[in-house]
GROMACS .gro file of C-alpha atoms in nm:
model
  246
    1UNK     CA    1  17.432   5.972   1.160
    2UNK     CA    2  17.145   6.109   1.337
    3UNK     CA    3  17.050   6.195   1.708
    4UNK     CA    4  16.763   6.132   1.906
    5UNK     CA    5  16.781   6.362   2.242
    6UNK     CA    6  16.482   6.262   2.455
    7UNK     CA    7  16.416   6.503   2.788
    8UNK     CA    8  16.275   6.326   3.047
    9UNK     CA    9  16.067   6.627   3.203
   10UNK     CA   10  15.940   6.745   2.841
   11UNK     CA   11  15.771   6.336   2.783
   12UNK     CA   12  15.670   6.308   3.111
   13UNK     CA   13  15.417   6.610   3.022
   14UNK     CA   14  15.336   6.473   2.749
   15UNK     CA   15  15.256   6.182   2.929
   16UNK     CA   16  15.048   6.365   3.171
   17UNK     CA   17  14.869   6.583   2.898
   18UNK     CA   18  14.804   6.255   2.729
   19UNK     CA   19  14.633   6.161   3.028
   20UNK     CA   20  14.384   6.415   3.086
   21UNK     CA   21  14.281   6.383   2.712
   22UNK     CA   22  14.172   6.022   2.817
   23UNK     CA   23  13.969   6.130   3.136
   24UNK     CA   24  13.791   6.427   2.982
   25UNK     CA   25  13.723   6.154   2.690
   26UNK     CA   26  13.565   5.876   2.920
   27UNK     CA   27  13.371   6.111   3.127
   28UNK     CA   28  13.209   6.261   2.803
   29UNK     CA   29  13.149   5.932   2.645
   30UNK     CA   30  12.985   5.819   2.991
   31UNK     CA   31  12.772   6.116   3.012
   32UNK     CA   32  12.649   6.013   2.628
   33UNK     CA   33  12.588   5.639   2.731
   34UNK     CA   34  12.242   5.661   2.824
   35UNK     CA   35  12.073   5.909   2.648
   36UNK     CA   36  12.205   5.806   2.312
   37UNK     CA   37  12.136   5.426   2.418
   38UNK     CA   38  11.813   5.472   2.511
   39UNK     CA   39  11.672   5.703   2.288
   40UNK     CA   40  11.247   5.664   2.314
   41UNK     CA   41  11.035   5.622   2.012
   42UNK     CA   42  10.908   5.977   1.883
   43UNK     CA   43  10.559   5.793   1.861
   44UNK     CA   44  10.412   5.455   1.867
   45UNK     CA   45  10.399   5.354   1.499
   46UNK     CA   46  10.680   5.089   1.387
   47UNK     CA   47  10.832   5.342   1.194
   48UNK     CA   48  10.958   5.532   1.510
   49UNK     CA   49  11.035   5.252   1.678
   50UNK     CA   50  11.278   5.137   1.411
   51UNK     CA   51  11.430   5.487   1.421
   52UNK     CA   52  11.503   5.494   1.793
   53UNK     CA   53  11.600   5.144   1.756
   54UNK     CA   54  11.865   5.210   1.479
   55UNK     CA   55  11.945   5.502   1.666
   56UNK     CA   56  12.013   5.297   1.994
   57UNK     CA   57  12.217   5.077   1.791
   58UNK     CA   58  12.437   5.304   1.670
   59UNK     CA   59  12.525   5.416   1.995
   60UNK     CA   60  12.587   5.117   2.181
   61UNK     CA   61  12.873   5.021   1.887
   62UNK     CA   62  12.990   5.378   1.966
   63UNK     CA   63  13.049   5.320   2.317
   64UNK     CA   64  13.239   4.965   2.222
   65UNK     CA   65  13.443   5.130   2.000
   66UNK     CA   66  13.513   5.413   2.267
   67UNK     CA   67  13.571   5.158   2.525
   68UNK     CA   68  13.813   5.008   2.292
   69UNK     CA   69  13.964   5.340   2.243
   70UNK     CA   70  13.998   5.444   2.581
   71UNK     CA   71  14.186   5.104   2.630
   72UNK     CA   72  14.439   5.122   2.341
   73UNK     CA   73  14.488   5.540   2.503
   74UNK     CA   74  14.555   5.395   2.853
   75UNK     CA   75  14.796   5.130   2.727
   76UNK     CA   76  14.945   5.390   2.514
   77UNK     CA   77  14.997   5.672   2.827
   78UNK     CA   78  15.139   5.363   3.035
   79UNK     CA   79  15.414   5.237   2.767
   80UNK     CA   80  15.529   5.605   2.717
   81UNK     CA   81  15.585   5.667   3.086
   82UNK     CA   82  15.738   5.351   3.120
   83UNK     CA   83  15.997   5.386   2.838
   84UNK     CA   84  16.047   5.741   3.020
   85UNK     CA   85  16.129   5.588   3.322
   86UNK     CA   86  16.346   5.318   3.200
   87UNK     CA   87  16.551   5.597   2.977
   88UNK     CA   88  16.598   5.791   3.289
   89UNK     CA   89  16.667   5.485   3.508
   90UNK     CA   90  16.966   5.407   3.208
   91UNK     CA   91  17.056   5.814   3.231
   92UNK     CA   92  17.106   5.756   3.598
   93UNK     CA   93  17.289   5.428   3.609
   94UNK     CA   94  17.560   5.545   3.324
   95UNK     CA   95  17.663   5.875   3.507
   96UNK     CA   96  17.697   5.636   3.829
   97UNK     CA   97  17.894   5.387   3.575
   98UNK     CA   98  18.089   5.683   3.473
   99UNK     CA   99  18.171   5.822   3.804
  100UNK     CA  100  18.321   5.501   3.879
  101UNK     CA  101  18.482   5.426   3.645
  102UNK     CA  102  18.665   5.815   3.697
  103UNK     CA  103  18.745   5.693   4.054
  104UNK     CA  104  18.915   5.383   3.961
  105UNK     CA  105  19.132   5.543   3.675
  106UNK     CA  106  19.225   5.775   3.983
  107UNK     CA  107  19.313   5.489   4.207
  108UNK     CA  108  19.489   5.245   3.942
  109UNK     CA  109  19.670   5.580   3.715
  110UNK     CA  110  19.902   5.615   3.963
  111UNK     CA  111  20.031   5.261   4.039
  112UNK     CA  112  20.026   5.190   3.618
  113UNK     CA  113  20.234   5.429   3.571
  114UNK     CA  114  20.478   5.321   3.799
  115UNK     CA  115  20.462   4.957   3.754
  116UNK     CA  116  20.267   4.883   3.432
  117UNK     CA  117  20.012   4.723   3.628
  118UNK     CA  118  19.706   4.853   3.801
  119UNK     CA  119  19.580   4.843   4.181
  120UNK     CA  120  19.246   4.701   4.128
  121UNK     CA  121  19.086   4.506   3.798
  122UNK     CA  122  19.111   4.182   3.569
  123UNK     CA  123  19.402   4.161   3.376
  124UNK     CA  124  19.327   4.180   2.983
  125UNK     CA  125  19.298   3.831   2.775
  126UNK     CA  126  19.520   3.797   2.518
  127UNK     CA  127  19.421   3.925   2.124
  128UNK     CA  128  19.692   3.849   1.961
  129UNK     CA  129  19.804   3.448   1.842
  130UNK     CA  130  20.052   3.327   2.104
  131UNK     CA  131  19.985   3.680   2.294
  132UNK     CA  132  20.044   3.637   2.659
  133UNK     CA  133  19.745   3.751   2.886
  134UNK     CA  134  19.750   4.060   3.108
  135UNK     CA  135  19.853   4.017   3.543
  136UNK     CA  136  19.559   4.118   3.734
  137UNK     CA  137  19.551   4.383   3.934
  138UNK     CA  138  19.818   4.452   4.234
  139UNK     CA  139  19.551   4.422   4.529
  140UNK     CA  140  19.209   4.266   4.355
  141UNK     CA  141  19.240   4.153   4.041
  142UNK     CA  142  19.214   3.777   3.806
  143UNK     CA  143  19.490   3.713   3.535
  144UNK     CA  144  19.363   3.716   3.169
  145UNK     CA  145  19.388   3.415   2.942
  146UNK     CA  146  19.643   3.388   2.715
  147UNK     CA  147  19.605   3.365   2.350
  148UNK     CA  148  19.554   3.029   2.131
  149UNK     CA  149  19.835   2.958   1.927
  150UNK     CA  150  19.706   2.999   1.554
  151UNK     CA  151  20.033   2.951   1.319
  152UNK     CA  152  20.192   2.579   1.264
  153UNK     CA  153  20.366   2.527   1.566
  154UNK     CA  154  20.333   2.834   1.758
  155UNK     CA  155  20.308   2.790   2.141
  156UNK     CA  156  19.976   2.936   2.314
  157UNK     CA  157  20.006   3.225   2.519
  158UNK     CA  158  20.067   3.239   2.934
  159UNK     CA  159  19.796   3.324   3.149
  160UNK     CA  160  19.827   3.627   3.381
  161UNK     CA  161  19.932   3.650   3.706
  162UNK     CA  162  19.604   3.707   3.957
  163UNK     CA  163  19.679   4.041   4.208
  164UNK     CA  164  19.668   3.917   4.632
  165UNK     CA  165  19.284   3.836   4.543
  166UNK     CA  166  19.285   3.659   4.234
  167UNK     CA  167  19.285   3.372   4.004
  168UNK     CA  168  19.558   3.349   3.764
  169UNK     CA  169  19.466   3.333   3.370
  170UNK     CA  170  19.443   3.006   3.155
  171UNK     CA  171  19.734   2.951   2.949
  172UNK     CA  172  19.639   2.899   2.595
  173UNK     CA  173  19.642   2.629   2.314
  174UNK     CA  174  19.930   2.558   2.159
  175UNK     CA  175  19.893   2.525   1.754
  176UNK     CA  176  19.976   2.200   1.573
  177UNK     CA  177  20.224   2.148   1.324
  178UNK     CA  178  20.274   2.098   0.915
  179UNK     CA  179  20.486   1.854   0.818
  180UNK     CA  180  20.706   2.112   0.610
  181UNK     CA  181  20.753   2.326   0.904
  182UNK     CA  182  20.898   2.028   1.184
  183UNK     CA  183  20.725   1.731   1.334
  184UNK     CA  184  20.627   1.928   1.652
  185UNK     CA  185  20.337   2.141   1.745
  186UNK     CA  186  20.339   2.458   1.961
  187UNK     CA  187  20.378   2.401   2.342
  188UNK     CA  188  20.039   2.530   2.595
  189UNK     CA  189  20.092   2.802   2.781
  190UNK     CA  190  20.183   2.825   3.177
  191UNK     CA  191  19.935   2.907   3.382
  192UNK     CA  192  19.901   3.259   3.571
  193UNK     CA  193  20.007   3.237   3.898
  194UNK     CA  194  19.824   3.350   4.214
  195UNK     CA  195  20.031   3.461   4.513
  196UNK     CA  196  19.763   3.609   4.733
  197UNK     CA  197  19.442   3.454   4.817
  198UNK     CA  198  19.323   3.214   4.455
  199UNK     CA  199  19.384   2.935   4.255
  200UNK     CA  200  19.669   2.903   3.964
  201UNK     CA  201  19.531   2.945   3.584
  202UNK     CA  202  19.502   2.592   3.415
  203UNK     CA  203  19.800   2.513   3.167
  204UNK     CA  204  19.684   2.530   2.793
  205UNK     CA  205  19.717   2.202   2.618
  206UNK     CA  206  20.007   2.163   2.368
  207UNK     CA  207  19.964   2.078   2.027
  208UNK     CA  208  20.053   1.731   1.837
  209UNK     CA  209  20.405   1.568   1.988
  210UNK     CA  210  20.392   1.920   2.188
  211UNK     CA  211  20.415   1.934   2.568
  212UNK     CA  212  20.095   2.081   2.733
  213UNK     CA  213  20.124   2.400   2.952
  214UNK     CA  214  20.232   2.417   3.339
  215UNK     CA  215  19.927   2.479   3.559
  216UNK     CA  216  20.009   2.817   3.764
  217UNK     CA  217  20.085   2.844   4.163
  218UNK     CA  218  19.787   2.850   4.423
  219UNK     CA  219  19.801   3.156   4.659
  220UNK     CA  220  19.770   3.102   5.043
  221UNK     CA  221  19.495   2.774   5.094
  222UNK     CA  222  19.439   2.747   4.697
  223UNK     CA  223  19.452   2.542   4.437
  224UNK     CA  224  19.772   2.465   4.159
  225UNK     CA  225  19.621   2.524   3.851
  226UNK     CA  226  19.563   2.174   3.637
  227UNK     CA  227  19.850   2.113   3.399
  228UNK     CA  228  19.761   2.116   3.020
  229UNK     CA  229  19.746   1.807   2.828
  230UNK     CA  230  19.821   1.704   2.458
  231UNK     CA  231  19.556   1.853   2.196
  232UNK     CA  232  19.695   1.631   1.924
  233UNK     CA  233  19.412   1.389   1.885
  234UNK     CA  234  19.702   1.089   1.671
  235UNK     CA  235  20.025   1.226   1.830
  236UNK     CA  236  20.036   1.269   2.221
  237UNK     CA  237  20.273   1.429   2.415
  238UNK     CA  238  20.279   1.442   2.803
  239UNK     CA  239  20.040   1.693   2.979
  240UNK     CA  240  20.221   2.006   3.172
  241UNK     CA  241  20.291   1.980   3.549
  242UNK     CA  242  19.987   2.100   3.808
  243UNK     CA  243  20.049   2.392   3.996
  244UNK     CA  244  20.191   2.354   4.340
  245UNK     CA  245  19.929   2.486   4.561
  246UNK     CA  246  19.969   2.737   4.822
   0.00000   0.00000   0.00000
């Protein structure tokens, strides 16, 4: 693979060089304008007058062309020193990106370690079939989703537990069944609960004959999370209890 390494100081030159080219060109070309464009007949025979006519001609397509030019170089000088600027606005942005992100590993490293669970951020959705999504975290932080249930049967992951300002994760879907594997599909998954300041994650819906998910806790003033119903579209089950809200 190859690199492109663009310094911001070295195009802006450029872009200034660039620049100059196209003033030093329009003031020559403006200088030229009238004594090529009105060039006198040498005498007063036809013949001369053609000449200095053809002559004239000439020139004015010359200075259409030029102003043509001179508008394709000015276009040219302001999309280069606009791509400059929006590289180095980018530049700027991902070092203030990265610095954050080095003083949030700082603040949540710590508290991980010790509890599996960080201080401040979403919790992760679950990847995985039936995997159970990650608790938010401890102070700020919304529960992931959990997982879909993809094998006959399995039940659809929990949602995450929201942090004191949160919203706890949907459950997910439970899967439905084969007929060689049981008559009964995978069960949704809870809700995440919140125990600070959100609403509890919606319960996933169950799959066929399969009980839908149990909507998660509201924190303090908020919301149970809405109980999941039956995804079997010929063979219904009853939908999971809301959440009890705070």
């Amino acid at each position: 693979m190859s690199y492109v390494f663009a310094l911001p100081e070295f195009v802006d030159a450029a872009a200034t060089e660039l620049a100059q080219i196209g003033s030093t060109l329009s003031a020559a070309n403006t200088a030229a304008a009238f004594p090529t464009t009105a060039i006198a007949a040498a005498g007063a025979d036809e013949v001369s007058a053609a000449i200095a006519s053809l002559f004239g001609s000439h020139a004015r397509q010359y200075q259409a062309m030029s102003a043509q030019m001179a508008t394709f170089h000015d276009q040219f000088v302001r999309n280069l020193q606009a791509g400059m600027s929006a590289y180095a606005s980018a530049e700027a942005s991902n070092v203030v990106a990265a610095a954050q992100q080095q003083v949030l590993d700082a603040v949540n490293g710590p508290t991980k370690a010790l509890t599996g669970r960080p201080l401040i951020g979403d919790g992760p959705n679950g990847i995985a079939p039936g995997q159970d999504g990650g608790d938010g975290g401890w102070l700020i932080g919304n529960g992931g989703d959990g997982a879909d249930g993809t094998a006959p049967g399995q039940a659809g992951g929990r949602g995450g537990n929201a942090g004191f300002i949160g919203s706890g994760g949907k459950g997910g879907r439970g899967a439905d069944f084969r007929a060689i594997d049981g008559l009964r599909g995978g069960f949704g998954g809870r809700g995440g609960d919140a125990w600070g300041f959100g609403n509890g994650g919606a319960g996933g819906p169950g799959g066929a004959l399969a009980d839908g998910g149990r909507g998660g806790s509201g924190g303090f003033a908020g919301a149970g999370g809405a109980g999941g119903g039956s995804a079997g579209a010929t063979f219904a089950a009853p939908g999971g209890h809301g959440g009890v809200a705070g």
